[in-house]
PDB file of N, CA and C in Angstrom:
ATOM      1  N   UNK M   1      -0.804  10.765  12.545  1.00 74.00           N
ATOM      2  CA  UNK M   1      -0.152  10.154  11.399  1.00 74.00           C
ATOM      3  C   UNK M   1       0.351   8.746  11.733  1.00 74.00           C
ATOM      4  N   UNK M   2       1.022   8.311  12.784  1.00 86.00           N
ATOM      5  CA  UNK M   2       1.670   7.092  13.595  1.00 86.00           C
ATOM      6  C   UNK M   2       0.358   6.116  13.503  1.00 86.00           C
ATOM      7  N   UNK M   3      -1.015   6.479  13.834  1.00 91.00           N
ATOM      8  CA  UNK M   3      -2.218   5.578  13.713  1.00 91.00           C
ATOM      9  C   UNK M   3      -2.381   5.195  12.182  1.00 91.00           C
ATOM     10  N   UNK M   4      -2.545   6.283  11.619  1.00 92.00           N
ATOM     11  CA  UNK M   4      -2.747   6.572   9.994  1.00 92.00           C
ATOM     12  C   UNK M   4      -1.594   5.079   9.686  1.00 92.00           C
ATOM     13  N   UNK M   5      -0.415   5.557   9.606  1.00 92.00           N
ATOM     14  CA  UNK M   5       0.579   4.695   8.636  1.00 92.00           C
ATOM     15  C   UNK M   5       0.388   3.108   9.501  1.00 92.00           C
ATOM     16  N   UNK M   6       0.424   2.841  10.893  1.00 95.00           N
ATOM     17  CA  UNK M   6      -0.047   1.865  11.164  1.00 95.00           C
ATOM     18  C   UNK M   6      -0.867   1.090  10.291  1.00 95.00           C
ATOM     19  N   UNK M   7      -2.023   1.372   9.703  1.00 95.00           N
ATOM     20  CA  UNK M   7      -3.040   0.853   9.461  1.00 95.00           C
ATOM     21  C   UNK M   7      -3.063   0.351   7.863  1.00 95.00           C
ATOM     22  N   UNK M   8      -2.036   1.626   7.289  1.00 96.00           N
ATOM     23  CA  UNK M   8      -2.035   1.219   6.395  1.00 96.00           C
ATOM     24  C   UNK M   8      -0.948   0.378   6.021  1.00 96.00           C
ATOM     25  N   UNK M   9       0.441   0.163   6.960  1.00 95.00           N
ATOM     26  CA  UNK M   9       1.288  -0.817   6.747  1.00 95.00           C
ATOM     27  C   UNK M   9       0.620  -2.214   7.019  1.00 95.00           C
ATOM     28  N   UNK M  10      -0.396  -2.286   7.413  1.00 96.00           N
ATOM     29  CA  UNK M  10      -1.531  -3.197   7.685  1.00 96.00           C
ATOM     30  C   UNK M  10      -2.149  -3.826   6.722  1.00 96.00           C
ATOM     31  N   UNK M  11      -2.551  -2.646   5.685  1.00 95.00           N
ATOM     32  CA  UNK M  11      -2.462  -3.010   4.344  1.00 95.00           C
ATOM     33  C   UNK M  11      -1.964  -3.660   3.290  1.00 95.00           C
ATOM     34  N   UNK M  12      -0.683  -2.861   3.531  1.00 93.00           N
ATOM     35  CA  UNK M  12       0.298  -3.438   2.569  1.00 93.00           C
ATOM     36  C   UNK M  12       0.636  -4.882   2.969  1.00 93.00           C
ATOM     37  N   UNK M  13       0.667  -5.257   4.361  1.00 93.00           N
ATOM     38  CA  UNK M  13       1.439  -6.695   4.311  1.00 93.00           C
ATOM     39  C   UNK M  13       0.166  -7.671   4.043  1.00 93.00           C
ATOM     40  N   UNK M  14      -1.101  -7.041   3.591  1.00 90.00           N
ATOM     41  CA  UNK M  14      -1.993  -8.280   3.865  1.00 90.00           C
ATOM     42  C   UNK M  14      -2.344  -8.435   5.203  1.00 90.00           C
ATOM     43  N   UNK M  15      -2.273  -7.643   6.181  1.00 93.00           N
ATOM     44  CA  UNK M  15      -2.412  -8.218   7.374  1.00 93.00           C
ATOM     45  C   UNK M  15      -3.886  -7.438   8.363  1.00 93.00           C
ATOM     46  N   UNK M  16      -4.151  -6.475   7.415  1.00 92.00           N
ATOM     47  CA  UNK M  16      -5.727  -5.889   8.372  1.00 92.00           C
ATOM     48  C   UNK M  16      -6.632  -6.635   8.069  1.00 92.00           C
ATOM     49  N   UNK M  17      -7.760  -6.445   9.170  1.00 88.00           N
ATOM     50  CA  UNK M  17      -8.876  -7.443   9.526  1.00 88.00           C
ATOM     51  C   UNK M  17      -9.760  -7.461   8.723  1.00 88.00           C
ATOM     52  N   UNK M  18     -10.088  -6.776   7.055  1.00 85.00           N
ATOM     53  CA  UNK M  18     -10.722  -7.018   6.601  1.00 85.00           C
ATOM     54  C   UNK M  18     -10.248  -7.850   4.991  1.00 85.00           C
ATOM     55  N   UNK M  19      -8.605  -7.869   5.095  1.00 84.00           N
ATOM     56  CA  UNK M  19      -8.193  -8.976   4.764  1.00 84.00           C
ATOM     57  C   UNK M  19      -7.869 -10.596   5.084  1.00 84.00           C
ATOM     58  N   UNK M  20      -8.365 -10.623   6.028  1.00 81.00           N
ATOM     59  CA  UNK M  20      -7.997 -11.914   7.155  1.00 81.00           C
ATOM     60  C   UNK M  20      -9.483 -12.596   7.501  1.00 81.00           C
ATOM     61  N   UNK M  21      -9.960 -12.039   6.994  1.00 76.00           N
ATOM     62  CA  UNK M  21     -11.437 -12.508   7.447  1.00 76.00           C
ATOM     63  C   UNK M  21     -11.627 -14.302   7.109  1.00 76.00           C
ATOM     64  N   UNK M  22     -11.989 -14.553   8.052  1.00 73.00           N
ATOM     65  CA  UNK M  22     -12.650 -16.221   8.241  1.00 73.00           C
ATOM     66  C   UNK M  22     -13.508 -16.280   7.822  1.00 73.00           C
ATOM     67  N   UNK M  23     -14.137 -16.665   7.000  1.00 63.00           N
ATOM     68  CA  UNK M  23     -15.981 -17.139   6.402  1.00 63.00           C
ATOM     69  C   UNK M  23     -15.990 -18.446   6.797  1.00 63.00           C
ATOM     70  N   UNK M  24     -16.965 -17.380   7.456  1.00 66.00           N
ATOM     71  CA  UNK M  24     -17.561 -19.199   8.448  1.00 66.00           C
ATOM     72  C   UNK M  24     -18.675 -20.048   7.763  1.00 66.00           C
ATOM     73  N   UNK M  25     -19.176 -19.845   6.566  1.00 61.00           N
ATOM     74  CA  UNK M  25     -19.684 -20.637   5.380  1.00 61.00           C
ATOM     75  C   UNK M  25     -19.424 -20.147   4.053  1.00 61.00           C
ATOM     76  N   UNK M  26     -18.774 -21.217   3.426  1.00 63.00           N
ATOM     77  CA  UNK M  26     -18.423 -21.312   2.007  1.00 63.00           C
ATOM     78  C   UNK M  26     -19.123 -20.443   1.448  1.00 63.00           C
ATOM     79  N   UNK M  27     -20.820 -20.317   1.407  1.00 66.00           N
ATOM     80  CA  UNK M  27     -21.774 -19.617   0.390  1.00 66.00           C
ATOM     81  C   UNK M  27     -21.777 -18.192   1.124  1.00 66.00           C
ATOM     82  N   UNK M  28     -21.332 -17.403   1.952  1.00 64.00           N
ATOM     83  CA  UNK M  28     -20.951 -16.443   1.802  1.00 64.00           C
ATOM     84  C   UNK M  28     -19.434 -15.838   1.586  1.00 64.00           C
ATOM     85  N   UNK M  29     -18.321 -16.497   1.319  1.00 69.00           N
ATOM     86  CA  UNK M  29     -17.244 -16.451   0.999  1.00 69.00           C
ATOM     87  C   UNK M  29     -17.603 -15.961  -0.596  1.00 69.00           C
ATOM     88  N   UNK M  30     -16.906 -14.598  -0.728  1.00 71.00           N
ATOM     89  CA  UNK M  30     -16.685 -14.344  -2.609  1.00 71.00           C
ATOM     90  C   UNK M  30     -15.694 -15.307  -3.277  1.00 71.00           C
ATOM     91  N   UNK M  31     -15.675 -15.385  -3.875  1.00 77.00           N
ATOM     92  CA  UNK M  31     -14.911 -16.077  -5.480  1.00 77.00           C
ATOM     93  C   UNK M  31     -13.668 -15.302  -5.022  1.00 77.00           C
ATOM     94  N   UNK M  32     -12.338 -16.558  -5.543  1.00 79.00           N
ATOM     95  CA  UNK M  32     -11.150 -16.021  -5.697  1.00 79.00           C
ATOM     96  C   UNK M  32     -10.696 -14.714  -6.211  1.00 79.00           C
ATOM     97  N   UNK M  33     -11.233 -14.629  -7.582  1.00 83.00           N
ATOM     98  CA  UNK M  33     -11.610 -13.066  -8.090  1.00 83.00           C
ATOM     99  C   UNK M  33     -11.617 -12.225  -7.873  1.00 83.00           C
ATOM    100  N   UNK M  34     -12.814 -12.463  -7.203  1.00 84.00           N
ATOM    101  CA  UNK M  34     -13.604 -11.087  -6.077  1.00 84.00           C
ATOM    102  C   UNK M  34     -12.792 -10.485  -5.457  1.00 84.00           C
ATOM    103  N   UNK M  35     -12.518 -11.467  -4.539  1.00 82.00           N
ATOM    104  CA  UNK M  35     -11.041 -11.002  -3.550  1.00 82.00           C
ATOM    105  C   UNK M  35     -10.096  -9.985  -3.630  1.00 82.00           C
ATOM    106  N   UNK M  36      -9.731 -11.370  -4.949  1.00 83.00           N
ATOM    107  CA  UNK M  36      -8.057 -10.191  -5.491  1.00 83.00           C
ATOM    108  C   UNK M  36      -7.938  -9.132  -6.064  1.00 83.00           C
ATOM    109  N   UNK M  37      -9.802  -8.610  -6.468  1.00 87.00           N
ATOM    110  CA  UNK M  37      -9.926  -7.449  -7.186  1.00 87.00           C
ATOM    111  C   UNK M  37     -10.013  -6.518  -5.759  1.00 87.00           C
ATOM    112  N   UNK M  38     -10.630  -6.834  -4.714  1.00 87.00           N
ATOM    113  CA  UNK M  38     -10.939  -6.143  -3.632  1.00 87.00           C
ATOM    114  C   UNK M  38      -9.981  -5.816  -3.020  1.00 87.00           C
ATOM    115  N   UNK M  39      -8.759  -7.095  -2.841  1.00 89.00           N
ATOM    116  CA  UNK M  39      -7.658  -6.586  -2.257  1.00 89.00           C
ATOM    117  C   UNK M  39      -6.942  -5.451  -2.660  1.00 89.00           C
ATOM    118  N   UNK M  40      -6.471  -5.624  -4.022  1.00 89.00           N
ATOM    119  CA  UNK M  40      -6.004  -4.897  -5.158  1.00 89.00           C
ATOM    120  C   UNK M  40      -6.877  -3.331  -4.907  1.00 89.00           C
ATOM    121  N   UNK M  41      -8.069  -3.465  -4.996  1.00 92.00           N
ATOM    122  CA  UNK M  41      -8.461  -1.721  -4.437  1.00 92.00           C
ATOM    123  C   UNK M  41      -8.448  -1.059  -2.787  1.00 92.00           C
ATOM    124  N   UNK M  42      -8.082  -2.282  -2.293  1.00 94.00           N
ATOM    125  CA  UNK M  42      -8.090  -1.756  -1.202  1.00 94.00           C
ATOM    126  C   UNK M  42      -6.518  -1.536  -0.822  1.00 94.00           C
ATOM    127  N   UNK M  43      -5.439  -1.867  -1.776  1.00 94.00           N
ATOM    128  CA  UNK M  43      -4.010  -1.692  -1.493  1.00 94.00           C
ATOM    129  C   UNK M  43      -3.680  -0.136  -2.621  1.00 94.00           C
ATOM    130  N   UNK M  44      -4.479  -0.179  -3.677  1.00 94.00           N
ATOM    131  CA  UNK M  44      -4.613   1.194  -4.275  1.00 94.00           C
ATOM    132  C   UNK M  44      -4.795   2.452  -3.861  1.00 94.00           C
ATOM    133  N   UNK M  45      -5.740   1.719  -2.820  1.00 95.00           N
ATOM    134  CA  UNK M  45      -6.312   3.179  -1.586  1.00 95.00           C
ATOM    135  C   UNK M  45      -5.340   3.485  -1.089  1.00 95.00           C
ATOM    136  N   UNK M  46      -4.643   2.637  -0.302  1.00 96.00           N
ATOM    137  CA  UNK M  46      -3.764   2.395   0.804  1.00 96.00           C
ATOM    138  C   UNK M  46      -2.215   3.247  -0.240  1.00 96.00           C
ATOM    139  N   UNK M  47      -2.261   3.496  -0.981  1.00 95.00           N
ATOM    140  CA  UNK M  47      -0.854   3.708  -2.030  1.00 95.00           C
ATOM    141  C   UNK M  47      -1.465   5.095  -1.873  1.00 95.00           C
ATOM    142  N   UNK M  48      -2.303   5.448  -2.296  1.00 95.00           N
ATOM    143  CA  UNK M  48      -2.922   6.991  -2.717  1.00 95.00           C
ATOM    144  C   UNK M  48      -3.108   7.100  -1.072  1.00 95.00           C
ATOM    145  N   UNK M  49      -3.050   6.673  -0.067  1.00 95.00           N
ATOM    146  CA  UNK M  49      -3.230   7.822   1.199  1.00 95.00           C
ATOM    147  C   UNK M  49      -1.366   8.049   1.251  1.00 95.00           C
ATOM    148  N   UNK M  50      -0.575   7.336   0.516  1.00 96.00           N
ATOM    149  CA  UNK M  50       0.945   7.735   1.388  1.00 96.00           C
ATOM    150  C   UNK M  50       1.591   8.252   0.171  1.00 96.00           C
ATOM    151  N   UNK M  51       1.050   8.495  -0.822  1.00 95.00           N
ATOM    152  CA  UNK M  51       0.811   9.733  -1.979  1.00 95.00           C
ATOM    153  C   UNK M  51       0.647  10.708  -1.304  1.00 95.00           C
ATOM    154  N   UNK M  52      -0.473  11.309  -0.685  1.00 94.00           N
ATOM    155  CA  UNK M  52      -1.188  12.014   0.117  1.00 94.00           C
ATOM    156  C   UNK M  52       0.031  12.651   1.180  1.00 94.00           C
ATOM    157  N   UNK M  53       0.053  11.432   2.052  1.00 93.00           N
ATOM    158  CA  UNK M  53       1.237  11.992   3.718  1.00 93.00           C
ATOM    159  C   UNK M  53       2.568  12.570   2.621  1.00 93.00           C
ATOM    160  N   UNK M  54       3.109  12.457   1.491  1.00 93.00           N
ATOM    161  CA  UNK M  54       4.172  13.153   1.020  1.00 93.00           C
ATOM    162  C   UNK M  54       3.802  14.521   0.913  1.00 93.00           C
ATOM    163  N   UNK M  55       2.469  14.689   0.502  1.00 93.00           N
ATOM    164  CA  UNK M  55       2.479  16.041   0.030  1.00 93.00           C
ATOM    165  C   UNK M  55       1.882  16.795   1.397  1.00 93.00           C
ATOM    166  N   UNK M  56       1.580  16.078   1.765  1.00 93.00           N
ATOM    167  CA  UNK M  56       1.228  16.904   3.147  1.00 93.00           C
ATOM    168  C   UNK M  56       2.514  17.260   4.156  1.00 93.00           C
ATOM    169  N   UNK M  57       3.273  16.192   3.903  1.00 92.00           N
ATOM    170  CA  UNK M  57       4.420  16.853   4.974  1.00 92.00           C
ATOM    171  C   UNK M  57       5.785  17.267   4.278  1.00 92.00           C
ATOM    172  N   UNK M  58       5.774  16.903   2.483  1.00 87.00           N
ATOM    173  CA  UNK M  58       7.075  17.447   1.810  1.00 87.00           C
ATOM    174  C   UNK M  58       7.746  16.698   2.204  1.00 87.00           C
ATOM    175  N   UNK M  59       9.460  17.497   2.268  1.00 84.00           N
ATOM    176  CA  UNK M  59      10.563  17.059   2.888  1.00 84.00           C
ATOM    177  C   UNK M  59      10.498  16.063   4.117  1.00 84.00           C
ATOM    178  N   UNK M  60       9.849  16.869   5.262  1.00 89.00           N
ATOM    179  CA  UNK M  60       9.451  15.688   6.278  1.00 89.00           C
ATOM    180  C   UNK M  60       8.551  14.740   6.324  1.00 89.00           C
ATOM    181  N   UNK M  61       8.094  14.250   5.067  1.00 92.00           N
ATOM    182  CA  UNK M  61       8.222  12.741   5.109  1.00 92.00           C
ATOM    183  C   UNK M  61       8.570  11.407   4.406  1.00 92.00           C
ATOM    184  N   UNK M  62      10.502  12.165   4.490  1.00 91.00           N
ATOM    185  CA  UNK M  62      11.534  11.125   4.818  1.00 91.00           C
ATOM    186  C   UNK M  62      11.694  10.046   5.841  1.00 91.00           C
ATOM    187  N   UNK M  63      11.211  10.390   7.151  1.00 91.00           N
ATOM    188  CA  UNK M  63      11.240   9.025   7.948  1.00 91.00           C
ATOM    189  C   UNK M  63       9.998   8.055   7.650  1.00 91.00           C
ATOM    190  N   UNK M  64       9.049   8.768   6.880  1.00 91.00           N
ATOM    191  CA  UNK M  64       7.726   8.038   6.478  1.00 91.00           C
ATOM    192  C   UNK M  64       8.137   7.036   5.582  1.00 91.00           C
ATOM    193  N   UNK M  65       8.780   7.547   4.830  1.00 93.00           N
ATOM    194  CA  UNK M  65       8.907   6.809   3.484  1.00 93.00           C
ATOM    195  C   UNK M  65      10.244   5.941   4.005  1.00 93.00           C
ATOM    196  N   UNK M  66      11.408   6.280   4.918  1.00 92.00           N
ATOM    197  CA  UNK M  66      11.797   5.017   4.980  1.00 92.00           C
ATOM    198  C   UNK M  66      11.273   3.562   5.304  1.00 92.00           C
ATOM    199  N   UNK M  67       9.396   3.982   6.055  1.00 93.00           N
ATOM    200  CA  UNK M  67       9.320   2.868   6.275  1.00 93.00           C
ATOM    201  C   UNK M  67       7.791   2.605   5.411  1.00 93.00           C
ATOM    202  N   UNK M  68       7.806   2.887   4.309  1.00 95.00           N
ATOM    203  CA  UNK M  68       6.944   2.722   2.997  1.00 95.00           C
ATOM    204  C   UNK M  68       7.100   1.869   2.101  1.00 95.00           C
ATOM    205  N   UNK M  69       8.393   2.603   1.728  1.00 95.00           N
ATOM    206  CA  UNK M  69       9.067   2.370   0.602  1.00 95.00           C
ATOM    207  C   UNK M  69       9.486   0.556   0.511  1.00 95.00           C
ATOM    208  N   UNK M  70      10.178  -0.238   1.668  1.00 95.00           N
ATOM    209  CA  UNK M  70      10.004  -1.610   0.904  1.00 95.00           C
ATOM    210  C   UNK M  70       8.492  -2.301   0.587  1.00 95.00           C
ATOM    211  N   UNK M  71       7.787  -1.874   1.474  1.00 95.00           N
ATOM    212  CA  UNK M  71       6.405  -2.378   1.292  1.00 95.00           C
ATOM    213  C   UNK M  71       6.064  -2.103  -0.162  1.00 95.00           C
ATOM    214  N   UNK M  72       6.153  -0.829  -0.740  1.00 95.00           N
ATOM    215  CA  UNK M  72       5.599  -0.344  -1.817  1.00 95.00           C
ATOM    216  C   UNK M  72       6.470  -0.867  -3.286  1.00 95.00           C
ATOM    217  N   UNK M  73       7.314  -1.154  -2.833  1.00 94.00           N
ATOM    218  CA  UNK M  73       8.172  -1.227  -3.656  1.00 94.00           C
ATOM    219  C   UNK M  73       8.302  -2.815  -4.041  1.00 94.00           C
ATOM    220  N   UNK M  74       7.617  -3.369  -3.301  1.00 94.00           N
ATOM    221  CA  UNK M  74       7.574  -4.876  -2.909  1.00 94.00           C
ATOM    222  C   UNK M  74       6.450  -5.354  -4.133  1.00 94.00           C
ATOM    223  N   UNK M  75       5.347  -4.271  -4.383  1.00 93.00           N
ATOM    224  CA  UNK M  75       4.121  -4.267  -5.696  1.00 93.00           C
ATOM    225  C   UNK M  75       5.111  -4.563  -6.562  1.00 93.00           C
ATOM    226  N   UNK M  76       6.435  -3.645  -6.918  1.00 93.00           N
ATOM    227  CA  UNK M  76       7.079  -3.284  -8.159  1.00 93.00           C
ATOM    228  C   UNK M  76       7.219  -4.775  -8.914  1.00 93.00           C
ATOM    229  N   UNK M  77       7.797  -6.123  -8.000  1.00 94.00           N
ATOM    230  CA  UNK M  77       8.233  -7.023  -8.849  1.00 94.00           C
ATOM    231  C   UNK M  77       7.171  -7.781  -9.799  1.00 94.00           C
ATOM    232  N   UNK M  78       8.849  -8.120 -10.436  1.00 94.00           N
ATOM    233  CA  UNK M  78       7.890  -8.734 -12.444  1.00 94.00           C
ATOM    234  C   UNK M  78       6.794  -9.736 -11.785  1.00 94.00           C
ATOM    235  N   UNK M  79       7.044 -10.524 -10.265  1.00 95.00           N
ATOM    236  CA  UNK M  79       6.125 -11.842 -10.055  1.00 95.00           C
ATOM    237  C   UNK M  79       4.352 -10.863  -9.658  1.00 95.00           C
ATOM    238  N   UNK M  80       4.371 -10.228  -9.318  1.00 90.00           N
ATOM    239  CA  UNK M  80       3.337  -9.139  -9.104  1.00 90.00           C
ATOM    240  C   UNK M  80       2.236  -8.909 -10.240  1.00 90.00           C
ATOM    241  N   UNK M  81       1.262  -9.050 -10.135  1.00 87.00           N
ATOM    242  CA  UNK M  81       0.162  -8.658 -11.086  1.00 87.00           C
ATOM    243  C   UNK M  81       0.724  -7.391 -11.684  1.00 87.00           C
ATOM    244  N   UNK M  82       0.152  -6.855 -12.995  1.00 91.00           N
ATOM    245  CA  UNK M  82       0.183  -5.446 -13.363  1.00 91.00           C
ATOM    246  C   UNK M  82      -0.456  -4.540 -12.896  1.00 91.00           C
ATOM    247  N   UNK M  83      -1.323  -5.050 -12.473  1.00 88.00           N
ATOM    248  CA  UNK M  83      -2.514  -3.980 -12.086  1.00 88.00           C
ATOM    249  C   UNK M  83      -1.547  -3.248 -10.707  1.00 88.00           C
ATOM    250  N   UNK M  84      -0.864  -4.247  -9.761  1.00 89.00           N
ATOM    251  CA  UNK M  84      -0.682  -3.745  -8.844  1.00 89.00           C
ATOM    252  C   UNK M  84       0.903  -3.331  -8.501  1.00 89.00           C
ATOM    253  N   UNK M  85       1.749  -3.626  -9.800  1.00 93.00           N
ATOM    254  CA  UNK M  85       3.015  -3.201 -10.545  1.00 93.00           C
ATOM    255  C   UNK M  85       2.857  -1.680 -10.747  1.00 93.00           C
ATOM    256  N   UNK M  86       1.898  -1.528 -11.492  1.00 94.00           N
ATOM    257  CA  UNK M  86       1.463  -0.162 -11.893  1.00 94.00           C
ATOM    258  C   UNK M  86       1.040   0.971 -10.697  1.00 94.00           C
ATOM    259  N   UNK M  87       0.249   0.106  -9.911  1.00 94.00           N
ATOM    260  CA  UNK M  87      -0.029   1.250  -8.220  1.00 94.00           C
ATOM    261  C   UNK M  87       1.565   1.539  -7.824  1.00 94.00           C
ATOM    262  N   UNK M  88       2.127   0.606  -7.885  1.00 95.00           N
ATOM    263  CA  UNK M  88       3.448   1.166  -7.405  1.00 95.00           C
ATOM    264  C   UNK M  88       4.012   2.069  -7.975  1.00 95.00           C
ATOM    265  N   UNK M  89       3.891   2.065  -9.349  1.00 95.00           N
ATOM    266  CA  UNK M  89       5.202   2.733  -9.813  1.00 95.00           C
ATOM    267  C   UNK M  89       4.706   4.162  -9.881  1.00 95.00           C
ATOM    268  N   UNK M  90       3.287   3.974  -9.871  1.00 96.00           N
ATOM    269  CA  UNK M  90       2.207   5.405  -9.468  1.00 96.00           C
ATOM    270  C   UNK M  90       2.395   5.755  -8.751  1.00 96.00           C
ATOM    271  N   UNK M  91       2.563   5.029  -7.533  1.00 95.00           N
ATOM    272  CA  UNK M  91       2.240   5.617  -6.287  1.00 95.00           C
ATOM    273  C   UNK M  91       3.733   6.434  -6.033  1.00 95.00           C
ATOM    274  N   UNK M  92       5.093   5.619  -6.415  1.00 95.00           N
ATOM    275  CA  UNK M  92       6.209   6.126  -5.819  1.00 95.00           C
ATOM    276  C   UNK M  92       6.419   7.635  -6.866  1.00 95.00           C
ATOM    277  N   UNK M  93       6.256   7.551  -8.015  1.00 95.00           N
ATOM    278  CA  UNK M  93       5.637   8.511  -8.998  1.00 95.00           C
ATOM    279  C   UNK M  93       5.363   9.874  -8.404  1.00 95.00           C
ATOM    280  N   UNK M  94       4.481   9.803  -7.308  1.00 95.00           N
ATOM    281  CA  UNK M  94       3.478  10.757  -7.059  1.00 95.00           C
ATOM    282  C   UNK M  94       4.217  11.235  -5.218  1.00 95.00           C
ATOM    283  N   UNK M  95       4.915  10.278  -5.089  1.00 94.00           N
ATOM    284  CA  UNK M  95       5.899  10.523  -3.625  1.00 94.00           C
ATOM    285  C   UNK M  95       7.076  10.962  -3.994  1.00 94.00           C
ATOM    286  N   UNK M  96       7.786  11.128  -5.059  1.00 93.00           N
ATOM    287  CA  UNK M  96       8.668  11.402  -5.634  1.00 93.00           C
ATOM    288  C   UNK M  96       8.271  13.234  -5.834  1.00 93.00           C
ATOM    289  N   UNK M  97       7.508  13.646  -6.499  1.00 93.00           N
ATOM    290  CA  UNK M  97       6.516  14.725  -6.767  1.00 93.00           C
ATOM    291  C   UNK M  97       6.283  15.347  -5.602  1.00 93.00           C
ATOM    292  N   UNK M  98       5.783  14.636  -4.768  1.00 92.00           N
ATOM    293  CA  UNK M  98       5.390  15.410  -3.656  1.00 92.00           C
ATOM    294  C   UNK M  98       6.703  16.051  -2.704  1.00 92.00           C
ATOM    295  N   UNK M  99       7.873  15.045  -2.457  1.00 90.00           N
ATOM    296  CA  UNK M  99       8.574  15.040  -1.643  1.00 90.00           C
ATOM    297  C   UNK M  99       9.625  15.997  -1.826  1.00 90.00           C
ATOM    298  N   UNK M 100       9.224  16.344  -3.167  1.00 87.00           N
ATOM    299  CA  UNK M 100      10.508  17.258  -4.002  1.00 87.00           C
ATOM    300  C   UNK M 100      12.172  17.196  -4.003  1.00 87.00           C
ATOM    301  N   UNK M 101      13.002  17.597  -3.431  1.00 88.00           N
ATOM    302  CA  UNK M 101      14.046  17.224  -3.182  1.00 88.00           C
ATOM    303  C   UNK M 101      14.650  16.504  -1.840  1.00 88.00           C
ATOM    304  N   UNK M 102      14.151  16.229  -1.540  1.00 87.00           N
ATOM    305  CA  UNK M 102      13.845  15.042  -0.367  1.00 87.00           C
ATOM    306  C   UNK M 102      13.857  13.650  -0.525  1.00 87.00           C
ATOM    307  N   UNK M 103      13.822  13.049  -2.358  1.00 90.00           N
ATOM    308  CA  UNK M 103      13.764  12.450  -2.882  1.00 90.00           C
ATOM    309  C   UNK M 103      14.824  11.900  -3.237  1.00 90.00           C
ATOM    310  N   UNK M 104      15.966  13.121  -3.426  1.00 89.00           N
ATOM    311  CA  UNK M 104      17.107  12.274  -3.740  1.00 89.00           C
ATOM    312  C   UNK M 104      17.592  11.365  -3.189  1.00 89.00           C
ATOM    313  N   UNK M 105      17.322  11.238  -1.738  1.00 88.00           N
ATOM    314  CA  UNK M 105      18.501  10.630  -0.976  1.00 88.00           C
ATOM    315  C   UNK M 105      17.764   8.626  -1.918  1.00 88.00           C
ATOM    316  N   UNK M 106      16.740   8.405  -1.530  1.00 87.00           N
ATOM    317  CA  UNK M 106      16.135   7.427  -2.497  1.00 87.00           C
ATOM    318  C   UNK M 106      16.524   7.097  -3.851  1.00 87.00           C
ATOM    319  N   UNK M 107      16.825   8.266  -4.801  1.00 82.00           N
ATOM    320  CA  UNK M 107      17.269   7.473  -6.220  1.00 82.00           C
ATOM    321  C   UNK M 107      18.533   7.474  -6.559  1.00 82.00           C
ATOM    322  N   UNK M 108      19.288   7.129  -5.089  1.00 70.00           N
ATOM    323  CA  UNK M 108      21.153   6.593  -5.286  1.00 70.00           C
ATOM    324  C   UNK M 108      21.218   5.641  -5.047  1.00 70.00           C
TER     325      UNK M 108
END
């Protein structure tokens, strides 16, 4: 799991290697677009695997989500696309659900 959330806090900050990529010529570089649609599914994924680690570990994963939750929560603001406003509020949605009462300590 420690590899798992690694990779995907990797995600979330923008910071894995298939976001960082150098194009070493313009004409294979995608369109701005492209990108932000790619990023955007590839941070969707990344929301739905720690959807996933809630329901797999319930209650225990409270120390997960302490260190989720600003990342994820970071989608939530108004400056944030919708598309990726909405993964959040899904995603915490569905960690909320999973985590069952484990949750409270989060919505005080």
């Amino acid at each position: 799991a420690d590899s798992i959330s690694k990779h995907l806090l990797e995600i979330f900050e923008k910071k894995a290697p298939c976001q960082t990529i150098d194009f070493e010529d313009d004409e294979d570089m995608p369109d701005e677009d492209e990108m932000a649609e790619l990023d955007s599914l590839l941070i969707c994924a990344a929301a739905d695997c720690v959807a996933e680690f809630a329901s797999a570990f319930g209650d225990a994963f409270e120390p997960i989500m302490d260190t989720f939750l600003p990342h994820i929560a970071g989608y939530a603001k108004p400056s944030v696309a919708v598309s990726e406003r909405a993964m959040a509020v899904g995603c915490l949605a569905e960690i909320a659900k999973n985590m069952g009462p484990g949750i409270t300590k989060y919505a005080e």
